Amino acid sequence: MPIELSELDLQNGGSLTGNFFQLLNQVETTLPIPNLFIVKFDIPAAISDEVHDTLGESPLDGKTNINAAANLFKDAKISTNTGFALCNGINVNTETIAVDKVGNQVNGYLPISYNKNRSFDPTDLSTQFMENVISVSDFIFKPWVKMVARNGGFSDSSLHTDLEILYLERSTKSGFFNFFSNTGSPSIRKIYTFYNCLPYDVAAQGIQTYADTPSVINKEIKWKFDRYDIKLPKK
Amino acid sequence: MADIKQTIQDFYKVAQSRDFARKYQFRIIDVSNKGASVFDESELVYATTATLPGKTIGAQEVPYNGFTFRVPSTVSYNNSEAFNIQFYCDANTSTRIKMENWVEETFSDATTTGDGVLHNNSTITLAQLDTQFEVLRTYKLFGVFPVTAGDLEYDMTNAGEIVTFQAGFAYQFFRRDNEIGQIVNKVGKILS
């Protein structure tokens, strides 16, 4: 019968390395693969030629053809159930309390730290989208940002969307957290949900030249949101 | 000695029952562009060498307390950017012409037109053969497109050596058909 490292370590009274190895033996505590995730959000119905035209900013109003792009990107293969497949990068917000200390010049006491306030930054969310022949950044996000700018982003809820990031993990362990309904799919290990999101920044294209070797073009989209939560899916 | 079944006699017994795979027991059955075969059998019979590609799981390093563990990471398909087939070049260079045409179809510098879309029915089918020349197992590469219509090397001082050329393809992934235990053929002894 083979002797496993963990058993050896336990026989020797246990060890730091052996304990860590045992963590790697369990699905719940082994390391996740960071590039397994999907992003889900709905493109608001207001992202349309009809609404865009009312901005009156361009002599080409009515010719932008946002509707064609919106219909394309609302297709089930690109968005909805399986996530927005063109989103290939995420950078979620931090959670911080601002802290400070009382200096040691106060009555000669040792310095102490104290909390000042929660530094909640509701603009600290970005996603990255790859460019396709029809550009999601140019035909969805840039018009969306223009509409948000015009409407202020407060009362006009028709421009808001909830954005969900599902972090996935391989698992064949039955009942390990939440599964998609069909078998053979990865597990969901955590879910970030950002509520009432509005895009506010579309990254610059950068200089493209004839000398460039073709490669995937990625565009960062920054979002602001009202609140967020993180869920551990139920077993 | 007791339990280890790896003596010379054990090796001999296993060799009798399981035989060995030979390097020539392999054929390219089909190369398809959008569902249509690119090469006919008279061209594929001139294929001389190819590699049955493998798969690789990355081993992610996890340093801990002066020791480095490794945990399995994601998968990749070996040489998916360059799956190469070596051909004898026929006198009319027809195989090479077909590769040139496929490359041209993918990107034409003359007209700046081409085909940048992946096609699931652009495939390469590979077969492992048994000693009776029957197919043991097939592997199908999906999402194939051409990357190389290889050079033809001529030498006006050469004594008449046959010209060869390399056709190179990119692919996305492969799938395996016919698990060995499911095959019933004339060499059941090998498969049992």
Coordinates of C-alpha atoms in Angstrom, one line a residue:
Chain A
M1 CA 0.0 0.0 0.0
P2 CA 1.5 3.3 -1.0
I3 CA 2.4 5.7 1.7
E4 CA 1.3 9.3 1.1
L5 CA 3.3 12.3 2.0
S6 CA 0.6 13.4 4.4
E7 CA 0.6 10.1 6.3
L8 CA 4.4 10.3 6.6
D9 CA 4.2 13.7 8.0
L10 CA 1.5 12.7 10.5
Q11 CA 3.6 9.7 11.5
N12 CA 6.4 12.2 12.2
G13 CA 4.1 14.2 14.4
G14 CA 2.8 16.4 11.6
S15 CA 4.6 19.2 9.8
L16 CA 3.8 22.6 8.3
T17 CA 4.4 21.3 4.8
G18 CA 2.3 18.2 5.5
N19 CA -0.6 20.2 6.7
F20 CA -0.4 22.5 3.7
F21 CA -0.3 19.4 1.4
Q22 CA -3.5 18.2 3.0
L23 CA -5.1 21.5 2.1
L24 CA -4.1 20.9 -1.5
N25 CA -5.8 17.5 -1.3
Q26 CA -9.3 19.1 -0.9
V27 CA -11.4 20.8 -3.5
E28 CA -12.5 23.5 -1.1
T29 CA -9.0 24.6 -0.2
T30 CA -6.9 23.8 -3.2
L31 CA -5.9 26.7 -5.5
P32 CA -8.4 28.1 -8.1
I33 CA -7.5 28.7 -11.7
P34 CA -7.7 32.5 -12.0
N35 CA -8.7 32.6 -15.6
L36 CA -12.0 30.6 -15.2
F37 CA -14.8 33.2 -14.9
I38 CA -17.7 34.5 -16.9
V39 CA -19.3 38.0 -16.8
K40 CA -23.1 38.4 -17.1
F41 CA -25.0 41.6 -17.7
D42 CA -27.8 42.7 -19.9
I43 CA -27.4 45.5 -22.5
P44 CA -30.2 47.9 -21.6
A45 CA -32.9 48.3 -24.2
A46 CA -32.2 52.0 -24.2
I47 CA -28.9 51.4 -26.0
S48 CA -30.5 52.0 -29.3
D49 CA -30.4 54.3 -32.3
E50 CA -33.7 55.8 -31.2
V51 CA -32.3 57.0 -27.9
H52 CA -28.9 57.8 -29.2
D53 CA -30.4 60.0 -31.9
T54 CA -32.0 62.2 -29.3
L55 CA -28.6 63.3 -28.0
G56 CA -28.3 65.4 -31.1
E57 CA -24.5 65.4 -31.0
S58 CA -23.7 64.2 -34.4
P59 CA -24.7 65.1 -38.0
L60 CA -24.8 61.3 -38.5
D61 CA -27.5 60.7 -36.0
G62 CA -29.7 58.0 -37.3
K63 CA -26.9 56.3 -39.2
T64 CA -24.8 54.9 -36.3
N65 CA -26.6 51.5 -36.5
I66 CA -26.4 50.7 -32.8
N67 CA -29.5 48.5 -33.1
A68 CA -27.7 46.1 -35.3
A69 CA -24.8 45.8 -32.9
A70 CA -27.1 45.6 -29.9
N71 CA -29.1 42.8 -31.5
L72 CA -25.9 41.0 -32.3
F73 CA -24.4 41.2 -28.8
K74 CA -27.7 40.2 -27.2
D75 CA -27.5 36.9 -29.0
A76 CA -27.5 33.9 -26.7
K77 CA -24.1 32.8 -27.9
I78 CA -22.5 36.1 -26.9
S79 CA -24.4 37.1 -23.8
T80 CA -27.3 35.9 -21.6
N81 CA -26.9 32.4 -20.1
T82 CA -23.3 31.6 -20.8
G83 CA -22.0 35.0 -19.9
F84 CA -20.7 37.8 -22.1
A85 CA -18.2 35.8 -24.1
L86 CA -16.3 38.8 -25.3
C87 CA -15.4 39.8 -21.8
N88 CA -12.0 38.3 -21.2
G89 CA -10.7 40.3 -18.2
I90 CA -12.0 41.6 -14.9
N91 CA -10.6 43.8 -12.1
V92 CA -13.0 44.1 -9.1
N93 CA -13.1 46.6 -6.4
T94 CA -11.1 46.9 -3.2
E95 CA -12.6 47.0 0.3
T96 CA -10.7 49.4 2.5
I97 CA -11.0 51.3 5.8
A98 CA -8.9 54.4 6.0
V99 CA -6.8 54.2 9.1
D100 CA -4.5 56.6 10.9
K101 CA -2.5 56.7 14.0
V102 CA -2.1 59.1 16.9
G103 CA 1.5 60.1 17.0
N104 CA 3.9 59.4 19.8
Q105 CA 4.2 63.0 20.6
V106 CA 0.9 63.0 22.5
N107 CA 1.7 63.0 26.1
G108 CA 4.5 60.6 25.5
Y109 CA 2.3 57.6 25.0
L110 CA 2.9 54.8 22.5
P111 CA 1.2 55.6 19.2
I112 CA -2.2 54.0 18.6
S113 CA -4.1 53.4 15.4
Y114 CA -7.7 54.2 14.8
N115 CA -10.3 53.9 12.0
K116 CA -11.3 56.9 10.1
N117 CA -13.9 55.8 7.5
R118 CA -14.7 53.1 5.1
S119 CA -13.1 54.0 1.7
F120 CA -15.9 52.7 -0.5
D121 CA -15.1 53.4 -4.2
P122 CA -18.1 52.7 -6.3
T123 CA -16.1 53.5 -9.5
D124 CA -13.5 50.8 -8.9
L125 CA -14.7 48.1 -11.3
S126 CA -13.3 47.4 -14.7
T127 CA -13.8 44.8 -17.3
Q128 CA -11.9 44.0 -20.5
F129 CA -13.5 43.2 -23.8
M130 CA -11.9 41.8 -26.9
E131 CA -12.5 43.6 -30.1
N132 CA -14.5 41.8 -32.8
V133 CA -15.2 42.7 -36.4
I134 CA -18.2 44.6 -35.1
S135 CA -16.8 46.5 -32.1
V136 CA -18.6 46.1 -28.8
S137 CA -16.7 49.1 -27.4
D138 CA -17.5 51.4 -30.3
F139 CA -21.1 50.4 -30.9
I140 CA -22.3 49.5 -27.4
F141 CA -20.1 51.1 -24.8
K142 CA -19.2 54.5 -26.4
P143 CA -22.9 55.3 -27.1
W144 CA -23.8 54.0 -23.7
V145 CA -21.3 56.3 -22.0
K146 CA -22.6 59.3 -24.1
M147 CA -26.1 58.5 -23.0
V148 CA -25.0 58.2 -19.3
A149 CA -23.2 61.6 -19.6
R150 CA -26.3 63.2 -21.0
N151 CA -28.7 61.7 -18.5
G152 CA -26.6 62.1 -15.4
G153 CA -26.8 58.5 -14.4
F154 CA -29.2 59.1 -11.5
S155 CA -32.8 59.0 -12.3
D156 CA -32.7 57.3 -15.7
S157 CA -32.7 53.7 -14.5
S158 CA -33.2 52.5 -18.1
L159 CA -29.4 52.9 -18.6
H160 CA -28.4 50.8 -15.6
T161 CA -27.6 47.2 -15.5
D162 CA -26.6 44.7 -12.9
L163 CA -23.2 43.0 -13.6
E164 CA -22.4 39.6 -12.3
I165 CA -19.1 37.9 -12.2
L166 CA -19.2 34.1 -11.7
Y167 CA -15.8 32.7 -10.7
L168 CA -15.6 29.1 -11.8
E169 CA -13.6 26.0 -10.8
R170 CA -13.1 22.6 -12.2
S171 CA -14.8 20.0 -10.0
T172 CA -16.2 16.5 -10.3
K173 CA -17.1 16.5 -6.7
S174 CA -20.8 15.9 -6.4
G175 CA -22.6 18.7 -4.6
F176 CA -19.6 21.1 -4.7
F177 CA -21.3 24.4 -4.5
N178 CA -23.5 25.5 -7.3
F179 CA -23.5 23.9 -10.7
F180 CA -24.9 24.9 -14.0
S181 CA -28.0 22.8 -14.7
N182 CA -26.3 20.7 -17.3
T183 CA -23.8 18.1 -16.1
G184 CA -20.2 18.3 -17.0
S185 CA -20.0 22.0 -16.5
P186 CA -17.7 23.7 -14.0
S187 CA -18.6 24.7 -10.5
I188 CA -19.3 28.3 -9.4
R189 CA -17.0 29.1 -6.5
K190 CA -18.1 32.6 -5.9
I191 CA -20.3 35.3 -7.3
Y192 CA -19.8 39.0 -7.3
T193 CA -22.8 41.1 -8.1
F194 CA -22.6 44.8 -8.8
Y195 CA -25.9 46.6 -8.8
N196 CA -27.0 49.5 -11.0
C197 CA -23.9 49.7 -13.1
L198 CA -23.1 52.4 -15.6
P199 CA -20.0 52.4 -17.8
Y200 CA -18.1 55.6 -17.6
D201 CA -14.8 55.0 -19.4
V202 CA -13.9 53.3 -22.6
A203 CA -10.1 52.8 -23.0
A204 CA -8.2 54.4 -25.8
Q205 CA -7.4 52.2 -28.8
G206 CA -3.8 53.1 -28.8
I207 CA -1.7 53.5 -31.9
Q208 CA -2.3 50.8 -34.5
T209 CA 0.3 50.6 -37.2
Y210 CA 0.9 48.6 -40.4
A211 CA 3.9 47.1 -38.7
D212 CA 2.0 45.5 -35.9
T213 CA 1.8 41.7 -35.7
P214 CA -1.8 40.8 -35.5
S215 CA -3.0 40.1 -32.0
V216 CA -6.1 40.3 -30.0
I217 CA -7.2 43.9 -29.3
N218 CA -8.5 44.4 -25.8
K219 CA -10.4 47.4 -24.5
E220 CA -10.9 48.2 -20.8
I221 CA -14.3 49.4 -19.8
K222 CA -14.7 51.0 -16.4
W223 CA -17.9 50.9 -14.5
K224 CA -19.5 52.7 -11.6
F225 CA -22.1 51.0 -9.4
D226 CA -24.2 51.6 -6.3
R227 CA -23.6 48.6 -4.2
Y228 CA -22.1 45.1 -4.5
D229 CA -22.2 41.8 -2.7
I230 CA -20.2 38.6 -2.8
K231 CA -21.9 35.3 -2.5
L232 CA -20.7 31.8 -1.7
P233 CA -23.1 29.6 -3.6
K234 CA -25.0 27.1 -1.5
K235 CA -24.0 23.4 -1.6
Chain B
M1 CA 11.6 -10.7 -6.2
A2 CA 8.2 -11.5 -5.1
D3 CA 5.5 -9.2 -6.3
I4 CA 7.2 -7.1 -9.0
K5 CA 6.1 -8.6 -12.4
Q6 CA 8.8 -7.0 -14.5
T7 CA 11.3 -9.8 -15.1
I8 CA 12.6 -10.6 -18.6
Q9 CA 10.0 -13.4 -18.8
D10 CA 7.3 -11.0 -17.8
F11 CA 8.4 -8.6 -20.6
Y12 CA 8.4 -11.5 -23.1
K13 CA 4.9 -12.5 -22.1
V14 CA 3.5 -9.0 -22.4
A15 CA 5.3 -8.4 -25.7
Q16 CA 3.6 -11.6 -27.1
S17 CA 0.2 -10.5 -26.1
R18 CA 0.3 -6.7 -26.6
D19 CA 2.9 -6.3 -29.3
F20 CA 4.4 -2.9 -30.0
A21 CA 3.2 0.1 -32.0
R22 CA 5.3 0.7 -35.0
K23 CA 6.2 4.2 -36.4
Y24 CA 4.7 3.3 -39.8
Q25 CA 1.3 2.3 -38.3
F26 CA -0.2 5.7 -38.8
R27 CA -2.0 7.5 -41.7
I28 CA -3.5 10.8 -42.5
I29 CA -7.0 9.8 -43.6
D30 CA -8.4 13.2 -44.5
V31 CA -7.7 16.9 -44.5
S32 CA -10.8 19.0 -45.0
N33 CA -11.5 22.6 -45.7
K34 CA -15.0 23.6 -44.7
G35 CA -16.2 20.0 -45.0
A36 CA -14.6 19.3 -48.4
S37 CA -11.5 17.1 -48.7
V38 CA -8.5 19.1 -49.7
F39 CA -6.3 16.2 -50.8
D40 CA -7.4 13.0 -52.5
E41 CA -6.1 9.6 -51.7
S42 CA -3.4 9.7 -54.3
E43 CA -2.0 12.8 -52.6
L44 CA -2.4 11.6 -49.0
V45 CA -0.5 8.4 -49.9
Y46 CA 2.5 10.6 -50.5
A47 CA 2.4 11.8 -46.9
T48 CA 5.5 10.5 -45.2
T49 CA 5.6 11.8 -41.6
A50 CA 3.3 13.4 -39.1
T51 CA 3.0 13.5 -35.4
L52 CA 0.0 12.5 -33.4
P53 CA -0.2 15.6 -31.2
G54 CA -0.4 15.3 -27.4
K55 CA -2.0 17.4 -24.6
T56 CA -0.4 19.2 -21.8
I57 CA -1.6 20.1 -18.4
G58 CA 0.3 23.1 -16.9
A59 CA 1.9 22.4 -13.5
Q60 CA 1.3 25.6 -11.4
E61 CA 3.9 26.2 -8.8
V62 CA 2.8 26.7 -5.2
P63 CA 5.7 27.6 -3.0
Y64 CA 5.2 27.0 0.7
N65 CA 7.6 27.3 3.5
G66 CA 10.7 26.5 1.5
F67 CA 9.1 23.8 -0.6
T68 CA 7.4 24.0 -4.0
F69 CA 4.2 22.0 -4.6
R70 CA 2.7 21.8 -8.0
V71 CA -1.0 21.7 -8.7
P72 CA -2.6 20.9 -12.1
S73 CA -3.5 24.0 -14.1
T74 CA -5.2 24.3 -17.5
V75 CA -4.8 22.2 -20.6
S76 CA -3.2 23.0 -24.0
Y77 CA -2.8 21.0 -27.2
N78 CA 0.7 20.4 -28.3
N79 CA 1.8 22.2 -31.5
S80 CA -1.7 23.5 -32.1
E81 CA 0.0 26.4 -33.9
A82 CA 2.0 24.2 -36.2
F83 CA 0.8 20.7 -36.9
N84 CA 3.1 19.6 -39.8
I85 CA 2.7 16.9 -42.4
Q86 CA 5.7 16.1 -44.6
F87 CA 4.8 15.0 -48.2
Y88 CA 6.7 13.6 -51.1
C89 CA 6.3 16.1 -53.8
D90 CA 4.7 14.7 -57.0
A91 CA 6.0 15.7 -60.4
N92 CA 3.2 18.2 -60.9
T93 CA 3.5 19.6 -57.3
S94 CA -0.3 19.2 -57.0
T95 CA -0.3 18.8 -53.2
R96 CA 1.7 21.9 -52.8
I97 CA -0.5 23.8 -55.2
K98 CA -3.6 22.9 -53.1
M99 CA -1.8 24.2 -50.0
E100 CA -0.9 27.4 -51.8
N101 CA -4.6 27.8 -52.8
W102 CA -5.8 27.3 -49.3
V103 CA -3.3 29.8 -48.0
E104 CA -4.5 32.2 -50.6
E105 CA -8.1 31.6 -49.6
T106 CA -7.2 32.4 -46.0
F107 CA -5.5 35.7 -46.9
S108 CA -5.0 37.0 -50.4
D109 CA -2.4 39.8 -50.6
A110 CA -3.6 40.5 -54.1
T111 CA -7.1 41.5 -53.1
T112 CA -7.0 41.8 -49.3
T113 CA -9.7 39.3 -49.0
G114 CA -9.8 36.1 -47.1
D115 CA -11.3 33.8 -44.6
G116 CA -10.7 34.8 -41.0
V117 CA -13.4 32.6 -39.5
L118 CA -12.9 29.3 -37.7
H119 CA -14.7 26.4 -39.3
N120 CA -15.6 23.5 -37.2
N121 CA -15.8 21.3 -40.3
S122 CA -12.2 22.1 -41.3
T123 CA -10.5 19.1 -39.9
I124 CA -7.6 16.7 -40.1
T125 CA -8.3 13.0 -39.4
L126 CA -5.5 10.8 -38.2
A127 CA -5.6 7.1 -37.8
Q128 CA -3.5 4.6 -35.9
L129 CA -3.4 1.2 -37.6
D130 CA -2.9 -2.3 -36.5
T131 CA -0.8 -5.0 -38.1
Q132 CA -3.7 -5.9 -40.4
F133 CA -3.9 -2.3 -41.6
E134 CA -7.2 -1.7 -39.9
V135 CA -8.0 1.4 -38.0
L136 CA -7.4 1.1 -34.3
R137 CA -8.3 4.6 -33.4
T138 CA -8.9 7.9 -35.1
Y139 CA -8.1 11.4 -33.9
K140 CA -9.8 14.4 -35.5
L141 CA -8.3 17.9 -35.3
F142 CA -10.9 20.6 -35.4
G143 CA -10.9 24.2 -36.5
V144 CA -8.0 23.7 -38.8
F145 CA -6.5 26.3 -41.1
P146 CA -3.3 26.4 -43.1
V147 CA -0.2 28.1 -41.8
T148 CA 2.5 26.8 -44.1
A149 CA 2.8 25.8 -47.7
G150 CA 6.4 24.7 -47.3
D151 CA 9.4 25.4 -49.4
L152 CA 10.4 23.2 -52.3
E153 CA 14.1 22.8 -52.2
Y154 CA 15.7 22.2 -55.6
D155 CA 19.3 21.6 -56.3
M156 CA 20.5 21.6 -59.9
T157 CA 23.6 19.5 -58.9
N158 CA 21.6 16.9 -57.0
A159 CA 21.6 13.2 -58.2
G160 CA 17.9 12.9 -58.2
E161 CA 16.7 12.9 -54.7
I162 CA 13.0 13.2 -54.3
V163 CA 11.7 16.6 -53.3
T164 CA 9.6 16.8 -50.2
F165 CA 7.6 19.6 -48.7
Q166 CA 6.0 20.5 -45.5
A167 CA 2.3 21.4 -45.0
G168 CA 1.7 23.2 -41.7
F169 CA -1.7 23.7 -40.1
A170 CA -3.0 25.3 -36.9
Y171 CA -5.9 23.6 -35.1
Q172 CA -7.9 24.3 -32.0
F173 CA -8.3 20.9 -30.3
F174 CA -8.7 17.2 -31.1
R175 CA -11.2 14.5 -30.2
R176 CA -10.5 10.8 -30.1
D177 CA -12.9 8.2 -31.5
N178 CA -13.1 4.5 -31.1
E179 CA -11.8 3.6 -27.7
I180 CA -9.6 0.6 -28.0
G181 CA -11.9 -1.6 -25.9
Q182 CA -14.8 -0.9 -28.2
I183 CA -13.1 -2.1 -31.4
V184 CA -13.9 -5.5 -32.9
N185 CA -11.6 -6.4 -35.6
K186 CA -9.4 -9.2 -36.9
V187 CA -6.7 -8.7 -34.3
G188 CA -8.8 -9.2 -31.3
K189 CA -5.9 -10.7 -29.5
I190 CA -4.2 -7.4 -29.4
L191 CA -7.3 -5.6 -28.2
S192 CA -8.4 -8.1 -25.6

